[in-house]
Amino acid sequence: KAGVTQTPRYLIKTRGQQVTLSCSPISGHRSVSWYQQTPGQGLQFLFEYFSETQRNKGNFPGRFSGRQFSNSRSEMNVSTLELGDSALYLCASSVRPAGGTDTQYFGPGTRLTVL
Amino acid sequence: SQQGEEDPQALSIQEGENATMNCSYKTSINNLQWYRQNSGRGLVHLILIRSNEREKHSGRLRVTLDTSKKSSSLLITASRAADTASYFCATDGGGNEKLTFGTGTRLTIIP
């Protein structure tokens, strides 16, 4: 079974631009969660989608948004990029909603650099 | 904000030795999980321990959980060079139905 895939793997943008990242979960998984990882703040939860509905949201500004499609693929969008948005963005999928005993399977991440 | 704090932040040991890292958390939990991350890559799930369990084993891994102290430890026995990675604990519960990660321990195995 193919793992979680994320595209693109690397991205360089400039301040003020917007970016869209994509995540394809493992086949059959309906939950997709997004995380931001930075050296200073560590791993922080952005949001979770389950069956096309946002189920949970972390403490990030409204510039960060996401959505999930009927095939469970998910995208996250960051508008008006700031230097501090430079990070590794990870998505994870699971069969059932996150927070239970289901294992979350992580993708390799998208490394975003904002100049 | 992070639920868990891990200690030590960094650990270097000789290959073959045992490595122990600890995780402390703040709120009540349903489960605690440990993940490994190789440099700048995705996380790999290692083991999950439920709040009503005290100890769990998986291969060379041994996890303990003390809910009264809100702490967990991960022991890796007979370490190998391939164990070099960052290790994170993650908790769920406390009203938050999501995983909250600790700060991580950077483990280096010296061949």
PDB file of N, CA, C and O in Angstrom, chain A residues 39-99:
ATOM      1  N   PRO A  39      12.231  24.839  14.180  1.00  0.00           N
ATOM      2  CA  PRO A  39      13.208  24.626  15.269  1.00  0.00           C
ATOM      3  C   PRO A  39      12.782  25.303  16.569  1.00  0.00           C
ATOM      4  O   PRO A  39      13.008  24.769  17.644  1.00  0.00           O
ATOM      5  N   GLY A  40      12.138  26.446  16.456  1.00  0.00           N
ATOM      6  CA  GLY A  40      11.788  27.191  17.661  1.00  0.00           C
ATOM      7  C   GLY A  40      10.527  26.706  18.353  1.00  0.00           C
ATOM      8  O   GLY A  40      10.473  26.638  19.582  1.00  0.00           O
ATOM      9  N   GLN A  41       9.519  26.365  17.592  1.00  0.00           N
ATOM     10  CA  GLN A  41       8.218  25.988  18.170  1.00  0.00           C
ATOM     11  C   GLN A  41       7.957  24.483  18.162  1.00  0.00           C
ATOM     12  O   GLN A  41       6.977  24.027  18.740  1.00  0.00           O
ATOM     13  N   GLY A  42       8.802  23.733  17.501  1.00  0.00           N
ATOM     14  CA  GLY A  42       8.593  22.292  17.450  1.00  0.00           C
ATOM     15  C   GLY A  42       7.442  21.932  16.531  1.00  0.00           C
ATOM     16  O   GLY A  42       7.129  22.643  15.586  1.00  0.00           O
ATOM     17  N   LEU A  43       6.790  20.826  16.868  1.00  0.00           N
ATOM     18  CA  LEU A  43       5.674  20.323  16.064  1.00  0.00           C
ATOM     19  C   LEU A  43       4.373  20.901  16.587  1.00  0.00           C
ATOM     20  O   LEU A  43       3.994  20.658  17.735  1.00  0.00           O
ATOM     21  N   GLN A  44       3.686  21.630  15.745  1.00  0.00           N
ATOM     22  CA  GLN A  44       2.429  22.232  16.174  1.00  0.00           C
ATOM     23  C   GLN A  44       1.293  21.822  15.250  1.00  0.00           C
ATOM     24  O   GLN A  44       1.440  21.849  14.031  1.00  0.00           O
ATOM     25  N   PHE A  45       0.189  21.492  15.865  1.00  0.00           N
ATOM     26  CA  PHE A  45      -0.997  21.041  15.141  1.00  0.00           C
ATOM     27  C   PHE A  45      -1.664  22.217  14.439  1.00  0.00           C
ATOM     28  O   PHE A  45      -1.911  23.263  15.048  1.00  0.00           O
ATOM     29  N   LEU A  46      -1.959  22.035  13.149  1.00  0.00           N
ATOM     30  CA  LEU A  46      -2.643  23.067  12.385  1.00  0.00           C
ATOM     31  C   LEU A  46      -4.140  22.793  12.321  1.00  0.00           C
ATOM     32  O   LEU A  46      -4.949  23.593  12.771  1.00  0.00           O
ATOM     33  N   PHE A  47      -4.517  21.697  11.715  1.00  0.00           N
ATOM     34  CA  PHE A  47      -5.924  21.300  11.640  1.00  0.00           C
ATOM     35  C   PHE A  47      -6.034  19.846  11.206  1.00  0.00           C
ATOM     36  O   PHE A  47      -5.079  19.256  10.731  1.00  0.00           O
ATOM     37  N   GLU A  48      -7.248  19.330  11.398  1.00  0.00           N
ATOM     38  CA  GLU A  48      -7.572  17.974  10.994  1.00  0.00           C
ATOM     39  C   GLU A  48      -8.860  17.971  10.199  1.00  0.00           C
ATOM     40  O   GLU A  48      -9.826  18.669  10.542  1.00  0.00           O
ATOM     41  N   TYR A  49      -8.861  17.189   9.145  1.00  0.00           N
ATOM     42  CA  TYR A  49     -10.066  16.991   8.349  1.00  0.00           C
ATOM     43  C   TYR A  49     -10.452  15.526   8.383  1.00  0.00           C
ATOM     44  O   TYR A  49      -9.595  14.641   8.323  1.00  0.00           O
ATOM     45  N   PHE A  50     -11.729  15.307   8.510  1.00  0.00           N
ATOM     46  CA  PHE A  50     -12.263  13.940   8.488  1.00  0.00           C
ATOM     47  C   PHE A  50     -13.521  13.961   7.654  1.00  0.00           C
ATOM     48  O   PHE A  50     -14.443  14.745   7.933  1.00  0.00           O
ATOM     49  N   SER A  51     -13.552  13.134   6.627  1.00  0.00           N
ATOM     50  CA  SER A  51     -14.702  13.073   5.727  1.00  0.00           C
ATOM     51  C   SER A  51     -15.116  14.468   5.256  1.00  0.00           C
ATOM     52  O   SER A  51     -16.292  14.851   5.355  1.00  0.00           O
ATOM     53  N   GLU A  52     -14.146  15.227   4.792  1.00  0.00           N
ATOM     54  CA  GLU A  52     -14.327  16.545   4.169  1.00  0.00           C
ATOM     55  C   GLU A  52     -14.725  17.651   5.144  1.00  0.00           C
ATOM     56  O   GLU A  52     -14.992  18.773   4.715  1.00  0.00           O
ATOM     57  N   THR A  53     -14.741  17.352   6.432  1.00  0.00           N
ATOM     58  CA  THR A  53     -15.124  18.364   7.430  1.00  0.00           C
ATOM     59  C   THR A  53     -13.932  18.656   8.332  1.00  0.00           C
ATOM     60  O   THR A  53     -13.239  17.737   8.770  1.00  0.00           O
ATOM     61  N   GLN A  54     -13.734  19.926   8.632  1.00  0.00           N
ATOM     62  CA  GLN A  54     -12.678  20.272   9.576  1.00  0.00           C
ATOM     63  C   GLN A  54     -13.132  19.878  10.963  1.00  0.00           C
ATOM     64  O   GLN A  54     -14.127  20.387  11.483  1.00  0.00           O
ATOM     65  N   ARG A  55     -12.391  19.019  11.581  1.00  0.00           N
ATOM     66  CA  ARG A  55     -12.812  18.445  12.861  1.00  0.00           C
ATOM     67  C   ARG A  55     -12.146  19.151  14.041  1.00  0.00           C
ATOM     68  O   ARG A  55     -12.678  19.179  15.139  1.00  0.00           O
ATOM     69  N   ASN A  56     -10.974  19.699  13.785  1.00  0.00           N
ATOM     70  CA  ASN A  56     -10.228  20.318  14.873  1.00  0.00           C
ATOM     71  C   ASN A  56      -9.269  21.338  14.272  1.00  0.00           C
ATOM     72  O   ASN A  56      -8.823  21.189  13.122  1.00  0.00           O
ATOM     73  N   LYS A  57      -8.955  22.352  15.044  1.00  0.00           N
ATOM     74  CA  LYS A  57      -8.099  23.409  14.533  1.00  0.00           C
ATOM     75  C   LYS A  57      -7.149  23.851  15.625  1.00  0.00           C
ATOM     76  O   LYS A  57      -7.541  23.994  16.785  1.00  0.00           O
ATOM     77  N   GLY A  58      -5.901  24.100  15.240  1.00  0.00           N
ATOM     78  CA  GLY A  58      -4.921  24.590  16.194  1.00  0.00           C
ATOM     79  C   GLY A  58      -4.948  26.105  16.263  1.00  0.00           C
ATOM     80  O   GLY A  58      -5.803  26.772  15.672  1.00  0.00           O
ATOM     81  N   ASN A  59      -3.990  26.656  16.996  1.00  0.00           N
ATOM     82  CA  ASN A  59      -3.938  28.099  17.227  1.00  0.00           C
ATOM     83  C   ASN A  59      -3.083  28.806  16.185  1.00  0.00           C
ATOM     84  O   ASN A  59      -1.992  29.283  16.493  1.00  0.00           O
ATOM     85  N   PHE A  60      -3.567  28.841  14.993  1.00  0.00           N
ATOM     86  CA  PHE A  60      -2.882  29.522  13.916  1.00  0.00           C
ATOM     87  C   PHE A  60      -3.809  30.589  13.348  1.00  0.00           C
ATOM     88  O   PHE A  60      -5.027  30.474  13.398  1.00  0.00           O
ATOM     89  N   PRO A  61      -3.207  31.662  12.783  1.00  0.00           N
ATOM     90  CA  PRO A  61      -4.050  32.733  12.233  1.00  0.00           C
ATOM     91  C   PRO A  61      -4.838  32.261  11.021  1.00  0.00           C
ATOM     92  O   PRO A  61      -4.564  31.226  10.430  1.00  0.00           O
ATOM     93  N   GLY A  62      -5.825  33.059  10.659  1.00  0.00           N
ATOM     94  CA  GLY A  62      -6.714  32.712   9.559  1.00  0.00           C
ATOM     95  C   GLY A  62      -6.025  32.613   8.205  1.00  0.00           C
ATOM     96  O   GLY A  62      -6.628  32.118   7.242  1.00  0.00           O
ATOM     97  N   ARG A  63      -4.761  33.066   8.146  1.00  0.00           N
ATOM     98  CA  ARG A  63      -4.015  32.934   6.879  1.00  0.00           C
ATOM     99  C   ARG A  63      -3.791  31.464   6.518  1.00  0.00           C
ATOM    100  O   ARG A  63      -3.525  31.133   5.382  1.00  0.00           O
ATOM    101  N   PHE A  64      -3.896  30.626   7.507  1.00  0.00           N
ATOM    102  CA  PHE A  64      -3.730  29.183   7.302  1.00  0.00           C
ATOM    103  C   PHE A  64      -5.113  28.554   7.146  1.00  0.00           C
ATOM    104  O   PHE A  64      -5.965  28.679   8.035  1.00  0.00           O
ATOM    105  N   SER A  65      -5.326  27.907   6.041  1.00  0.00           N
ATOM    106  CA  SER A  65      -6.609  27.262   5.809  1.00  0.00           C
ATOM    107  C   SER A  65      -6.386  25.934   5.112  1.00  0.00           C
ATOM    108  O   SER A  65      -5.297  25.653   4.610  1.00  0.00           O
ATOM    109  N   GLY A  66      -7.422  25.150   5.097  1.00  0.00           N
ATOM    110  CA  GLY A  66      -7.293  23.852   4.448  1.00  0.00           C
ATOM    111  C   GLY A  66      -8.619  23.369   3.938  1.00  0.00           C
ATOM    112  O   GLY A  66      -9.670  23.989   4.161  1.00  0.00           O
ATOM    113  N   ARG A  67      -8.566  22.248   3.253  1.00  0.00           N
ATOM    114  CA  ARG A  67      -9.789  21.597   2.819  1.00  0.00           C
ATOM    115  C   ARG A  67      -9.483  20.142   2.502  1.00  0.00           C
ATOM    116  O   ARG A  67      -8.321  19.764   2.320  1.00  0.00           O
ATOM    117  N   GLN A  68     -10.538  19.367   2.435  1.00  0.00           N
ATOM    118  CA  GLN A  68     -10.392  17.963   2.095  1.00  0.00           C
ATOM    119  C   GLN A  68     -11.409  17.628   1.022  1.00  0.00           C
ATOM    120  O   GLN A  68     -12.562  18.058   1.080  1.00  0.00           O
ATOM    121  N   PHE A  69     -10.991  16.845   0.082  1.00  0.00           N
ATOM    122  CA  PHE A  69     -11.841  16.479  -1.038  1.00  0.00           C
ATOM    123  C   PHE A  69     -12.506  15.125  -0.785  1.00  0.00           C
ATOM    124  O   PHE A  69     -12.160  14.414   0.153  1.00  0.00           O
ATOM    125  N   SER A  70     -13.428  14.781  -1.654  1.00  0.00           N
ATOM    126  CA  SER A  70     -14.197  13.545  -1.459  1.00  0.00           C
ATOM    127  C   SER A  70     -13.319  12.291  -1.538  1.00  0.00           C
ATOM    128  O   SER A  70     -13.679  11.241  -1.000  1.00  0.00           O
ATOM    129  N   ASN A  71     -12.163  12.401  -2.171  1.00  0.00           N
ATOM    130  CA  ASN A  71     -11.251  11.245  -2.232  1.00  0.00           C
ATOM    131  C   ASN A  71     -10.259  11.262  -1.065  1.00  0.00           C
ATOM    132  O   ASN A  71      -9.286  10.510  -1.083  1.00  0.00           O
ATOM    133  N   SER A  72     -10.519  12.112  -0.088  1.00  0.00           N
ATOM    134  CA  SER A  72      -9.726  12.265   1.142  1.00  0.00           C
ATOM    135  C   SER A  72      -8.428  13.042   0.956  1.00  0.00           C
ATOM    136  O   SER A  72      -7.782  13.365   1.940  1.00  0.00           O
ATOM    137  N   ARG A  73      -8.052  13.350  -0.269  1.00  0.00           N
ATOM    138  CA  ARG A  73      -6.888  14.205  -0.472  1.00  0.00           C
ATOM    139  C   ARG A  73      -7.146  15.557   0.179  1.00  0.00           C
ATOM    140  O   ARG A  73      -8.281  16.029   0.244  1.00  0.00           O
ATOM    141  N   SER A  74      -6.073  16.147   0.688  1.00  0.00           N
ATOM    142  CA  SER A  74      -6.247  17.407   1.403  1.00  0.00           C
ATOM    143  C   SER A  74      -5.247  18.435   0.878  1.00  0.00           C
ATOM    144  O   SER A  74      -4.159  18.087   0.400  1.00  0.00           O
ATOM    145  N   GLU A  75      -5.621  19.667   0.962  1.00  0.00           N
ATOM    146  CA  GLU A  75      -4.732  20.774   0.642  1.00  0.00           C
ATOM    147  C   GLU A  75      -4.745  21.751   1.805  1.00  0.00           C
ATOM    148  O   GLU A  75      -5.750  21.906   2.492  1.00  0.00           O
ATOM    149  N   MET A  76      -3.591  22.364   2.016  1.00  0.00           N
ATOM    150  CA  MET A  76      -3.574  23.499   2.932  1.00  0.00           C
ATOM    151  C   MET A  76      -3.019  24.705   2.191  1.00  0.00           C
ATOM    152  O   MET A  76      -2.177  24.581   1.291  1.00  0.00           O
ATOM    153  N   ASN A  77      -3.530  25.848   2.558  1.00  0.00           N
ATOM    154  CA  ASN A  77      -3.170  27.080   1.901  1.00  0.00           C
ATOM    155  C   ASN A  77      -2.677  28.078   2.948  1.00  0.00           C
ATOM    156  O   ASN A  77      -3.247  28.174   4.041  1.00  0.00           O
ATOM    157  N   VAL A  78      -1.609  28.770   2.606  1.00  0.00           N
ATOM    158  CA  VAL A  78      -1.143  29.848   3.463  1.00  0.00           C
ATOM    159  C   VAL A  78      -1.104  31.108   2.609  1.00  0.00           C
ATOM    160  O   VAL A  78      -0.439  31.133   1.565  1.00  0.00           O
ATOM    161  N   SER A  79      -1.837  32.122   3.037  1.00  0.00           N
ATOM    162  CA  SER A  79      -1.860  33.366   2.272  1.00  0.00           C
ATOM    163  C   SER A  79      -0.948  34.391   2.933  1.00  0.00           C
ATOM    164  O   SER A  79      -0.586  34.258   4.105  1.00  0.00           O
ATOM    165  N   THR A  80      -0.574  35.397   2.175  1.00  0.00           N
ATOM    166  CA  THR A  80       0.253  36.500   2.676  1.00  0.00           C
ATOM    167  C   THR A  80       1.409  35.955   3.523  1.00  0.00           C
ATOM    168  O   THR A  80       1.515  36.207   4.724  1.00  0.00           O
ATOM    169  N   LEU A  81       2.269  35.222   2.883  1.00  0.00           N
ATOM    170  CA  LEU A  81       3.349  34.540   3.589  1.00  0.00           C
ATOM    171  C   LEU A  81       4.242  35.499   4.358  1.00  0.00           C
ATOM    172  O   LEU A  81       4.539  36.612   3.898  1.00  0.00           O
ATOM    173  N   GLU A  82       4.662  35.042   5.535  1.00  0.00           N
ATOM    174  CA  GLU A  82       5.602  35.785   6.371  1.00  0.00           C
ATOM    175  C   GLU A  82       6.863  34.936   6.529  1.00  0.00           C
ATOM    176  O   GLU A  82       6.834  33.719   6.357  1.00  0.00           O
ATOM    177  N   LEU A  83       7.958  35.614   6.896  1.00  0.00           N
ATOM    178  CA  LEU A  83       9.218  34.897   7.068  1.00  0.00           C
ATOM    179  C   LEU A  83       9.069  33.752   8.072  1.00  0.00           C
ATOM    180  O   LEU A  83       9.633  32.668   7.897  1.00  0.00           O
ATOM    181  N   GLY A  84       8.275  33.982   9.099  1.00  0.00           N
ATOM    182  CA  GLY A  84       8.095  32.977  10.149  1.00  0.00           C
ATOM    183  C   GLY A  84       7.315  31.752   9.707  1.00  0.00           C
ATOM    184  O   GLY A  84       7.201  30.796  10.474  1.00  0.00           O
ATOM    185  N   ASP A  85       6.785  31.786   8.506  1.00  0.00           N
ATOM    186  CA  ASP A  85       6.052  30.607   8.004  1.00  0.00           C
ATOM    187  C   ASP A  85       7.006  29.568   7.432  1.00  0.00           C
ATOM    188  O   ASP A  85       6.579  28.466   7.075  1.00  0.00           O
ATOM    189  N   SER A  86       8.284  29.924   7.333  1.00  0.00           N
ATOM    190  CA  SER A  86       9.276  28.945   6.874  1.00  0.00           C
ATOM    191  C   SER A  86       9.289  27.775   7.840  1.00  0.00           C
ATOM    192  O   SER A  86       9.503  27.947   9.048  1.00  0.00           O
ATOM    193  N   ALA A  87       9.057  26.584   7.321  1.00  0.00           N
ATOM    194  CA  ALA A  87       8.915  25.419   8.195  1.00  0.00           C
ATOM    195  C   ALA A  87       8.810  24.164   7.359  1.00  0.00           C
ATOM    196  O   ALA A  87       8.691  24.220   6.131  1.00  0.00           O
ATOM    197  N   LEU A  88       8.825  23.046   8.057  1.00  0.00           N
ATOM    198  CA  LEU A  88       8.484  21.765   7.451  1.00  0.00           C
ATOM    199  C   LEU A  88       7.014  21.512   7.753  1.00  0.00           C
ATOM    200  O   LEU A  88       6.605  21.530   8.918  1.00  0.00           O
ATOM    201  N   TYR A  89       6.221  21.329   6.728  1.00  0.00           N
ATOM    202  CA  TYR A  89       4.796  21.077   6.905  1.00  0.00           C
ATOM    203  C   TYR A  89       4.538  19.591   6.679  1.00  0.00           C
ATOM    204  O   TYR A  89       4.819  19.052   5.608  1.00  0.00           O
ATOM    205  N   LEU A  90       4.013  18.971   7.696  1.00  0.00           N
ATOM    206  CA  LEU A  90       3.786  17.534   7.671  1.00  0.00           C
ATOM    207  C   LEU A  90       2.298  17.239   7.666  1.00  0.00           C
ATOM    208  O   LEU A  90       1.525  17.899   8.363  1.00  0.00           O
ATOM    209  N   CYS A  91       1.908  16.257   6.885  1.00  0.00           N
ATOM    210  CA  CYS A  91       0.537  15.785   7.009  1.00  0.00           C
ATOM    211  C   CYS A  91       0.569  14.334   7.457  1.00  0.00           C
ATOM    212  O   CYS A  91       1.561  13.625   7.260  1.00  0.00           O
ATOM    213  N   ALA A  92      -0.491  13.924   8.087  1.00  0.00           N
ATOM    214  CA  ALA A  92      -0.599  12.573   8.613  1.00  0.00           C
ATOM    215  C   ALA A  92      -2.006  12.065   8.354  1.00  0.00           C
ATOM    216  O   ALA A  92      -2.972  12.830   8.445  1.00  0.00           O
ATOM    217  N   SER A  93      -2.121  10.791   8.062  1.00  0.00           N
ATOM    218  CA  SER A  93      -3.456  10.240   7.832  1.00  0.00           C
ATOM    219  C   SER A  93      -3.703   9.050   8.749  1.00  0.00           C
ATOM    220  O   SER A  93      -2.776   8.391   9.220  1.00  0.00           O
ATOM    221  N   SER A  94      -4.969   8.820   9.003  1.00  0.00           N
ATOM    222  CA  SER A  94      -5.374   7.655   9.785  1.00  0.00           C
ATOM    223  C   SER A  94      -6.753   7.223   9.316  1.00  0.00           C
ATOM    224  O   SER A  94      -7.463   7.988   8.667  1.00  0.00           O
ATOM    225  N   VAL A  95      -7.113   6.018   9.670  1.00  0.00           N
ATOM    226  CA  VAL A  95      -8.404   5.483   9.229  1.00  0.00           C
ATOM    227  C   VAL A  95      -9.540   6.247   9.890  1.00  0.00           C
ATOM    228  O   VAL A  95     -10.466   6.724   9.246  1.00  0.00           O
ATOM    229  N   ARG A  96      -9.423   6.346  11.220  1.00  0.00           N
ATOM    230  CA  ARG A  96     -10.465   7.011  11.999  1.00  0.00           C
ATOM    231  C   ARG A  96      -9.946   8.365  12.467  1.00  0.00           C
ATOM    232  O   ARG A  96      -8.787   8.694  12.282  1.00  0.00           O
ATOM    233  N   PRO A  97     -10.801   9.160  13.080  1.00  0.00           N
ATOM    234  CA  PRO A  97     -10.354  10.486  13.525  1.00  0.00           C
ATOM    235  C   PRO A  97      -9.154  10.420  14.453  1.00  0.00           C
ATOM    236  O   PRO A  97      -9.021   9.490  15.251  1.00  0.00           O
ATOM    237  N   ALA A  98      -8.291  11.397  14.348  1.00  0.00           N
ATOM    238  CA  ALA A  98      -7.095  11.460  15.185  1.00  0.00           C
ATOM    239  C   ALA A  98      -7.503  11.623  16.642  1.00  0.00           C
ATOM    240  O   ALA A  98      -8.584  12.122  16.954  1.00  0.00           O
ATOM    241  N   GLY A  99      -6.631  11.222  17.528  1.00  0.00           N
ATOM    242  CA  GLY A  99      -6.891  11.368  18.952  1.00  0.00           C
ATOM    243  C   GLY A  99      -7.314  10.077  19.607  1.00  0.00           C
ATOM    244  O   GLY A  99      -7.504  10.019  20.801  1.00  0.00           O
TER     245      GLY A  99
END
